[in-house]
Amino acid sequence: MTSELPLLIEPAELADHLDAPDLLIIDLCKDQVYDQAHVPGAIHLDHQRLLAGTQPAPGLLPDDETLSALFSELGLTPDTWVVAYDDEGGGWAGRLLWTLDAIGHKRYSYLNGGIHGWLAEDLSTSTERTEAEPGDYQVGEHDPRTSVDLDHVLAHYQDPSVVIWDARSEEEFAGVRAFAQKAGHIPGAAHYEWTDAMDKTNNLRLRDLDEIRRELADRGIQGDKQVITHCQTHHRSGLTWLLGKILGFQDIRGYPGSWAEWGNHPDTPVEKSE
């Protein structure tokens, strides 16, 4: 394997590197999907282990001890190149890569289209569960430019150099549907639903990146600003964070508290669409 793979990797290119000794492929598909077919050598990960799971903001990162144990179990080392994929178009894979980025591990890629893209290329698959070779991975200093907390959003949501990217559904953004005490969105937030980036006619690969870039720019989501993306628990916005990275945004951050935290907090302002 070369020392570096592209952030967005196509199935055929990944197929050429399956035997690389420093490659760790992580499958975040549903259990039954993994058992039916997965990329040879891929290790299955239950995506719930990427979330702290505590109320009212279950999407927050687990603590460092928990993450160290998880990545030790997966056999991660500082030299490992991680390729992540899922069966839903990139939400959980993006959440994993955001987690790695947050703890300072920058060697990672996303398999375009996930398992659907892989199967469409008629590449070899496996039905045997791959067991990880455990190691001793210790989470170090976090990258402060990957994640933001409630206080940061409260302090900056009105800043003209900052844009809040809401990746939830139109109904959630408008305040028609709510999964928290409050309905609506962070005042001034821009809406671009996570599924809008997927090509549903091409095995959930990302759509043309230049088209996506134009669509985002039309909504004020541009790489010359600090972009903070969220959904309900920073699962769907795992993909939108990843998309910002792929598009070359210099300052794209995830808000793991997301609407579960903002919409249940007594002192946060909320806006609804007319």
mmCIF file of C-alpha atoms in Angstrom:
data_model
loop_
_atom_site.group_PDB
_atom_site.id
_atom_site.type_symbol
_atom_site.label_atom_id
_atom_site.label_comp_id
_atom_site.label_asym_id
_atom_site.label_seq_id
_atom_site.Cartn_x
_atom_site.Cartn_y
_atom_site.Cartn_z
ATOM 1 C CA MET A 1 0.000 0.000 0.000
ATOM 2 C CA THR A 2 1.184 3.487 -0.681
ATOM 3 C CA SER A 3 1.689 5.662 2.373
ATOM 4 C CA GLU A 4 -1.562 7.441 1.706
ATOM 5 C CA LEU A 5 -4.952 6.646 0.184
ATOM 6 C CA PRO A 6 -7.461 9.255 -1.017
ATOM 7 C CA LEU A 7 -10.050 10.452 1.482
ATOM 8 C CA LEU A 8 -12.787 9.329 -0.912
ATOM 9 C CA ILE A 9 -11.730 5.941 -2.238
ATOM 10 C CA GLU A 10 -13.478 4.034 -5.006
ATOM 11 C CA PRO A 11 -14.148 0.300 -4.659
ATOM 12 C CA ALA A 12 -11.717 -0.739 -7.411
ATOM 13 C CA GLU A 13 -8.868 1.168 -5.793
ATOM 14 C CA LEU A 14 -9.550 -0.336 -2.384
ATOM 15 C CA ALA A 15 -9.640 -3.793 -3.986
ATOM 16 C CA ASP A 16 -6.036 -3.259 -5.108
ATOM 17 C CA HIS A 17 -4.908 -2.699 -1.500
ATOM 18 C CA LEU A 18 -6.749 -5.411 0.435
ATOM 19 C CA ASP A 19 -3.522 -7.236 1.347
ATOM 20 C CA ALA A 20 -1.764 -4.155 2.739
ATOM 21 C CA PRO A 21 -0.472 -4.902 6.256
ATOM 22 C CA ASP A 22 -1.302 -1.484 7.695
ATOM 23 C CA LEU A 23 -4.879 -1.363 6.386
ATOM 24 C CA LEU A 24 -7.882 -1.637 8.718
ATOM 25 C CA ILE A 25 -11.270 -1.856 7.007
ATOM 26 C CA ILE A 26 -14.191 -1.207 9.337
ATOM 27 C CA ASP A 27 -17.725 -2.214 8.384
ATOM 28 C CA LEU A 28 -20.533 -0.273 10.103
ATOM 29 C CA CYS A 29 -23.394 -2.034 8.322
ATOM 30 C CA LYS A 30 -26.261 -3.724 10.078
ATOM 31 C CA ASP A 31 -25.308 -7.106 11.543
ATOM 32 C CA GLN A 32 -27.326 -9.099 9.032
ATOM 33 C CA VAL A 33 -25.846 -7.176 6.106
ATOM 34 C CA TYR A 34 -22.303 -7.845 7.315
ATOM 35 C CA ASP A 35 -23.094 -11.553 7.655
ATOM 36 C CA GLN A 36 -24.509 -11.707 4.129
ATOM 37 C CA ALA A 37 -21.579 -9.983 2.431
ATOM 38 C CA HIS A 38 -18.724 -7.697 3.402
ATOM 39 C CA VAL A 39 -15.431 -6.487 2.016
ATOM 40 C CA PRO A 40 -12.878 -9.268 2.598
ATOM 41 C CA GLY A 41 -10.997 -8.640 5.834
ATOM 42 C CA ALA A 42 -13.427 -5.989 7.093
ATOM 43 C CA ILE A 43 -14.059 -5.943 10.835
ATOM 44 C CA HIS A 44 -17.606 -5.287 11.953
ATOM 45 C CA LEU A 45 -18.262 -2.460 14.418
ATOM 46 C CA ASP A 46 -21.526 -1.751 16.211
ATOM 47 C CA HIS A 47 -22.017 1.951 15.523
ATOM 48 C CA GLN A 48 -23.611 2.527 18.916
ATOM 49 C CA ARG A 49 -20.157 2.161 20.446
ATOM 50 C CA LEU A 50 -19.230 5.503 18.853
ATOM 51 C CA LEU A 51 -21.769 7.348 21.025
ATOM 52 C CA ALA A 52 -21.677 8.107 24.738
ATOM 53 C CA GLY A 53 -25.391 7.290 24.867
ATOM 54 C CA THR A 54 -26.120 9.544 27.843
ATOM 55 C CA GLN A 55 -29.165 11.803 27.972
ATOM 56 C CA PRO A 56 -30.005 14.429 26.994
ATOM 57 C CA ALA A 57 -27.182 14.345 24.397
ATOM 58 C CA PRO A 58 -26.508 10.695 23.457
ATOM 59 C CA GLY A 59 -24.346 11.718 20.496
ATOM 60 C CA LEU A 60 -21.471 13.044 22.592
ATOM 61 C CA LEU A 61 -18.130 11.266 22.307
ATOM 62 C CA PRO A 62 -17.443 8.445 24.742
ATOM 63 C CA ASP A 63 -14.687 9.247 27.235
ATOM 64 C CA ASP A 64 -11.031 8.637 26.353
ATOM 65 C CA GLU A 65 -10.815 5.449 28.387
ATOM 66 C CA THR A 66 -13.763 3.960 26.502
ATOM 67 C CA LEU A 67 -12.388 5.057 23.130
ATOM 68 C CA SER A 68 -8.919 3.718 23.964
ATOM 69 C CA ALA A 69 -10.451 0.356 24.806
ATOM 70 C CA LEU A 70 -12.531 0.332 21.615
ATOM 71 C CA PHE A 71 -9.657 1.176 19.283
ATOM 72 C CA SER A 72 -7.323 -1.221 21.098
ATOM 73 C CA GLU A 73 -9.912 -3.939 20.512
ATOM 74 C CA LEU A 74 -10.026 -3.042 16.806
ATOM 75 C CA GLY A 75 -6.241 -3.218 16.534
ATOM 76 C CA LEU A 76 -5.723 0.434 15.624
ATOM 77 C CA THR A 77 -2.152 1.748 15.698
ATOM 78 C CA PRO A 78 -0.826 5.229 14.886
ATOM 79 C CA ASP A 79 0.343 3.858 11.499
ATOM 80 C CA THR A 80 -2.939 2.173 10.581
ATOM 81 C CA TRP A 81 -4.869 3.426 7.559
ATOM 82 C CA VAL A 82 -8.586 3.064 8.291
ATOM 83 C CA VAL A 83 -11.171 2.634 5.535
ATOM 84 C CA ALA A 84 -14.758 2.901 6.763
ATOM 85 C CA TYR A 85 -18.018 2.059 5.054
ATOM 86 C CA ASP A 86 -21.646 1.323 5.875
ATOM 87 C CA ASP A 87 -24.919 0.390 4.166
ATOM 88 C CA GLU A 88 -26.717 3.742 4.447
ATOM 89 C CA GLY A 89 -24.727 6.206 2.364
ATOM 90 C CA GLY A 90 -22.064 7.294 4.820
ATOM 91 C CA GLY A 91 -23.587 8.498 8.084
ATOM 92 C CA TRP A 92 -22.060 5.935 10.434
ATOM 93 C CA ALA A 93 -18.850 5.685 8.429
ATOM 94 C CA GLY A 94 -18.538 9.466 8.645
ATOM 95 C CA ARG A 95 -19.189 9.355 12.382
ATOM 96 C CA LEU A 96 -16.319 6.882 12.809
ATOM 97 C CA LEU A 97 -13.942 8.979 10.718
ATOM 98 C CA TRP A 98 -14.964 12.120 12.607
ATOM 99 C CA THR A 99 -14.185 10.283 15.853
ATOM 100 C CA LEU A 100 -10.749 9.322 14.552
ATOM 101 C CA ASP A 101 -10.126 12.888 13.427
ATOM 102 C CA ALA A 102 -11.226 14.211 16.824
ATOM 103 C CA ILE A 103 -8.665 12.056 18.644
ATOM 104 C CA GLY A 104 -5.906 13.031 16.234
ATOM 105 C CA HIS A 105 -5.817 9.956 13.952
ATOM 106 C CA LYS A 106 -5.743 11.444 10.441
ATOM 107 C CA ARG A 107 -5.069 8.331 8.352
ATOM 108 C CA TYR A 108 -8.484 7.404 7.007
ATOM 109 C CA SER A 109 -10.700 7.033 3.928
ATOM 110 C CA TYR A 110 -14.366 6.556 3.101
ATOM 111 C CA LEU A 111 -15.400 3.847 0.642
ATOM 112 C CA ASN A 112 -17.641 5.636 -1.865
ATOM 113 C CA GLY A 113 -21.068 3.995 -1.900
ATOM 114 C CA GLY A 114 -20.228 1.704 1.000
ATOM 115 C CA ILE A 115 -21.198 -1.931 0.620
ATOM 116 C CA HIS A 116 -23.660 -1.004 -2.151
ATOM 117 C CA GLY A 117 -20.882 0.544 -4.224
ATOM 118 C CA TRP A 118 -18.660 -2.483 -3.582
ATOM 119 C CA LEU A 119 -21.314 -5.008 -4.620
ATOM 120 C CA ALA A 120 -22.165 -3.011 -7.749
ATOM 121 C CA GLU A 121 -18.564 -3.443 -8.939
ATOM 122 C CA ASP A 122 -18.941 -7.233 -8.623
ATOM 123 C CA LEU A 123 -15.876 -7.413 -6.378
ATOM 124 C CA SER A 124 -15.152 -10.342 -4.087
ATOM 125 C CA THR A 125 -16.981 -10.523 -0.758
ATOM 126 C CA SER A 126 -16.766 -12.601 2.383
ATOM 127 C CA THR A 127 -19.390 -14.032 4.740
ATOM 128 C CA GLU A 128 -16.898 -15.046 7.436
ATOM 129 C CA ARG A 129 -16.528 -12.740 10.413
ATOM 130 C CA THR A 130 -13.065 -11.223 10.589
ATOM 131 C CA GLU A 131 -11.614 -11.083 14.089
ATOM 132 C CA ALA A 132 -9.478 -8.078 14.951
ATOM 133 C CA GLU A 133 -5.960 -8.406 16.288
ATOM 134 C CA PRO A 134 -6.170 -6.409 19.529
ATOM 135 C CA GLY A 135 -3.480 -3.914 20.420
ATOM 136 C CA ASP A 136 -2.881 -1.143 22.924
ATOM 137 C CA TYR A 137 -4.136 2.163 21.548
ATOM 138 C CA GLN A 138 -4.145 5.174 23.834
ATOM 139 C CA VAL A 139 -6.189 8.211 22.882
ATOM 140 C CA GLY A 140 -4.037 11.311 23.070
ATOM 141 C CA GLU A 141 -4.769 15.004 22.838
ATOM 142 C CA HIS A 142 -7.948 15.842 20.938
ATOM 143 C CA ASP A 143 -7.938 18.049 17.851
ATOM 144 C CA PRO A 144 -9.876 21.165 18.920
ATOM 145 C CA ARG A 145 -10.765 21.980 15.286
ATOM 146 C CA THR A 146 -12.846 18.816 14.801
ATOM 147 C CA SER A 147 -15.563 19.224 17.412
ATOM 148 C CA VAL A 148 -17.532 21.999 19.126
ATOM 149 C CA ASP A 149 -19.632 22.036 22.282
ATOM 150 C CA LEU A 150 -22.808 23.847 23.273
ATOM 151 C CA ASP A 151 -20.951 26.888 24.607
ATOM 152 C CA HIS A 152 -19.065 27.324 21.329
ATOM 153 C CA VAL A 153 -22.265 27.199 19.282
ATOM 154 C CA LEU A 154 -24.019 29.630 21.622
ATOM 155 C CA ALA A 155 -21.094 32.023 21.340
ATOM 156 C CA HIS A 156 -20.746 31.845 17.549
ATOM 157 C CA TYR A 157 -24.067 30.983 15.873
ATOM 158 C CA GLN A 158 -24.622 34.677 15.057
ATOM 159 C CA ASP A 159 -21.041 35.214 13.868
ATOM 160 C CA PRO A 160 -21.035 36.071 10.122
ATOM 161 C CA SER A 161 -17.833 34.044 9.681
ATOM 162 C CA VAL A 162 -19.587 30.922 11.015
ATOM 163 C CA VAL A 163 -22.347 28.899 9.374
ATOM 164 C CA ILE A 164 -24.411 26.213 11.101
ATOM 165 C CA TRP A 165 -25.152 23.345 8.686
ATOM 166 C CA ASP A 166 -28.287 21.485 9.745
ATOM 167 C CA ALA A 167 -28.321 18.012 8.147
ATOM 168 C CA ARG A 168 -31.721 16.900 9.456
ATOM 169 C CA SER A 169 -34.905 16.492 7.428
ATOM 170 C CA GLU A 170 -36.829 19.485 6.141
ATOM 171 C CA GLU A 171 -39.638 18.683 8.600
ATOM 172 C CA GLU A 172 -37.271 18.703 11.571
ATOM 173 C CA PHE A 173 -35.618 21.915 10.416
ATOM 174 C CA ALA A 174 -38.977 23.647 9.920
ATOM 175 C CA GLY A 175 -40.213 22.536 13.341
ATOM 176 C CA VAL A 176 -42.987 20.302 11.984
ATOM 177 C CA ARG A 177 -41.369 17.209 13.519
ATOM 178 C CA ALA A 178 -39.481 17.241 16.786
ATOM 179 C CA PHE A 179 -37.405 14.716 18.702
ATOM 180 C CA ALA A 180 -36.691 17.096 21.576
ATOM 181 C CA GLN A 181 -38.619 19.436 23.844
ATOM 182 C CA LYS A 182 -38.173 22.268 21.351
ATOM 183 C CA ALA A 183 -38.886 22.126 17.621
ATOM 184 C CA GLY A 184 -37.187 24.087 14.864
ATOM 185 C CA HIS A 185 -33.565 24.996 14.227
ATOM 186 C CA ILE A 186 -30.683 27.084 15.496
ATOM 187 C CA PRO A 187 -31.382 30.696 14.400
ATOM 188 C CA GLY A 188 -29.668 31.475 11.108
ATOM 189 C CA ALA A 189 -28.763 27.852 10.383
ATOM 190 C CA ALA A 190 -28.531 26.669 6.777
ATOM 191 C CA HIS A 191 -30.346 23.481 5.789
ATOM 192 C CA TYR A 192 -28.958 20.803 3.488
ATOM 193 C CA GLU A 193 -30.235 17.322 4.293
ATOM 194 C CA TRP A 194 -27.594 14.611 4.463
ATOM 195 C CA THR A 195 -29.365 12.384 1.914
ATOM 196 C CA ASP A 196 -29.251 15.193 -0.690
ATOM 197 C CA ALA A 197 -25.568 14.370 -1.202
ATOM 198 C CA MET A 198 -26.263 10.750 -2.150
ATOM 199 C CA ASP A 199 -26.878 9.468 -5.667
ATOM 200 C CA LYS A 200 -29.763 7.067 -5.141
ATOM 201 C CA THR A 201 -29.445 5.896 -8.761
ATOM 202 C CA ASN A 202 -25.771 5.006 -8.308
ATOM 203 C CA ASN A 203 -25.600 2.800 -5.218
ATOM 204 C CA LEU A 204 -25.538 5.701 -2.736
ATOM 205 C CA ARG A 205 -22.245 7.059 -4.004
ATOM 206 C CA LEU A 206 -21.764 10.766 -3.488
ATOM 207 C CA ARG A 207 -23.249 12.868 -6.260
ATOM 208 C CA ASP A 208 -21.084 15.072 -8.466
ATOM 209 C CA LEU A 209 -18.957 17.052 -6.016
ATOM 210 C CA ASP A 210 -19.019 20.272 -8.044
ATOM 211 C CA GLU A 211 -22.816 20.183 -8.107
ATOM 212 C CA ILE A 212 -22.937 19.617 -4.354
ATOM 213 C CA ARG A 213 -20.483 22.463 -3.823
ATOM 214 C CA ARG A 214 -22.717 24.826 -5.828
ATOM 215 C CA GLU A 215 -25.844 23.716 -3.950
ATOM 216 C CA LEU A 216 -24.151 24.286 -0.609
ATOM 217 C CA ALA A 217 -22.820 27.686 -1.667
ATOM 218 C CA ASP A 218 -26.348 28.713 -2.666
ATOM 219 C CA ARG A 219 -27.311 28.125 0.970
ATOM 220 C CA GLY A 220 -24.316 29.958 2.384
ATOM 221 C CA ILE A 221 -22.354 26.827 3.278
ATOM 222 C CA GLN A 222 -18.869 27.582 1.981
ATOM 223 C CA GLY A 223 -15.329 26.614 2.774
ATOM 224 C CA ASP A 224 -14.215 30.164 3.572
ATOM 225 C CA LYS A 225 -16.240 30.065 6.803
ATOM 226 C CA GLN A 226 -16.117 27.968 9.923
ATOM 227 C CA VAL A 227 -18.768 25.343 9.193
ATOM 228 C CA ILE A 228 -20.429 23.589 12.130
ATOM 229 C CA THR A 229 -22.619 20.661 11.164
ATOM 230 C CA HIS A 230 -25.164 18.773 13.253
ATOM 231 C CA CYS A 231 -28.293 16.638 13.128
ATOM 232 C CA GLN A 232 -30.093 15.042 16.096
ATOM 233 C CA THR A 233 -27.165 13.043 17.536
ATOM 234 C CA HIS A 234 -24.299 13.716 15.066
ATOM 235 C CA HIS A 235 -24.932 10.500 13.147
ATOM 236 C CA ARG A 236 -26.429 11.881 9.924
ATOM 237 C CA SER A 237 -24.063 14.836 10.175
ATOM 238 C CA GLY A 238 -21.206 12.349 10.252
ATOM 239 C CA LEU A 239 -21.686 12.319 6.482
ATOM 240 C CA THR A 240 -22.002 16.079 6.125
ATOM 241 C CA TRP A 241 -18.830 16.595 8.183
ATOM 242 C CA LEU A 242 -17.076 14.086 5.932
ATOM 243 C CA LEU A 243 -18.468 15.816 2.854
ATOM 244 C CA GLY A 244 -17.004 19.108 4.022
ATOM 245 C CA LYS A 245 -13.615 17.420 4.392
ATOM 246 C CA ILE A 246 -13.886 15.901 0.912
ATOM 247 C CA LEU A 247 -14.816 19.302 -0.553
ATOM 248 C CA GLY A 248 -11.706 20.799 1.043
ATOM 249 C CA PHE A 249 -13.403 22.984 3.649
ATOM 250 C CA GLN A 250 -10.589 24.268 5.852
ATOM 251 C CA ASP A 251 -12.632 24.497 9.057
ATOM 252 C CA ILE A 252 -15.456 21.943 9.221
ATOM 253 C CA ARG A 253 -16.508 20.851 12.703
ATOM 254 C CA GLY A 254 -19.090 18.488 14.128
ATOM 255 C CA TYR A 255 -21.423 19.428 16.964
ATOM 256 C CA PRO A 256 -21.972 16.077 18.715
ATOM 257 C CA GLY A 257 -24.493 17.479 21.180
ATOM 258 C CA SER A 258 -26.618 18.311 18.121
ATOM 259 C CA TRP A 259 -30.355 18.950 18.348
ATOM 260 C CA ALA A 260 -30.777 16.456 21.187
ATOM 261 C CA GLU A 261 -28.759 18.841 23.368
ATOM 262 C CA TRP A 262 -29.815 22.169 21.834
ATOM 263 C CA GLY A 263 -33.513 21.303 21.630
ATOM 264 C CA ASN A 264 -33.652 20.089 25.231
ATOM 265 C CA HIS A 265 -31.694 22.950 26.797
ATOM 266 C CA PRO A 266 -33.737 25.615 28.632
ATOM 267 C CA ASP A 267 -31.613 28.570 27.477
ATOM 268 C CA THR A 268 -31.078 27.955 23.735
ATOM 269 C CA PRO A 269 -32.810 30.113 21.105
ATOM 270 C CA VAL A 270 -34.877 28.369 18.448
ATOM 271 C CA GLU A 271 -36.230 29.474 15.069
ATOM 272 C CA LYS A 272 -38.976 27.900 12.967
ATOM 273 C CA SER A 273 -39.545 28.152 9.229
ATOM 274 C CA GLU A 274 -42.607 30.053 8.086
#
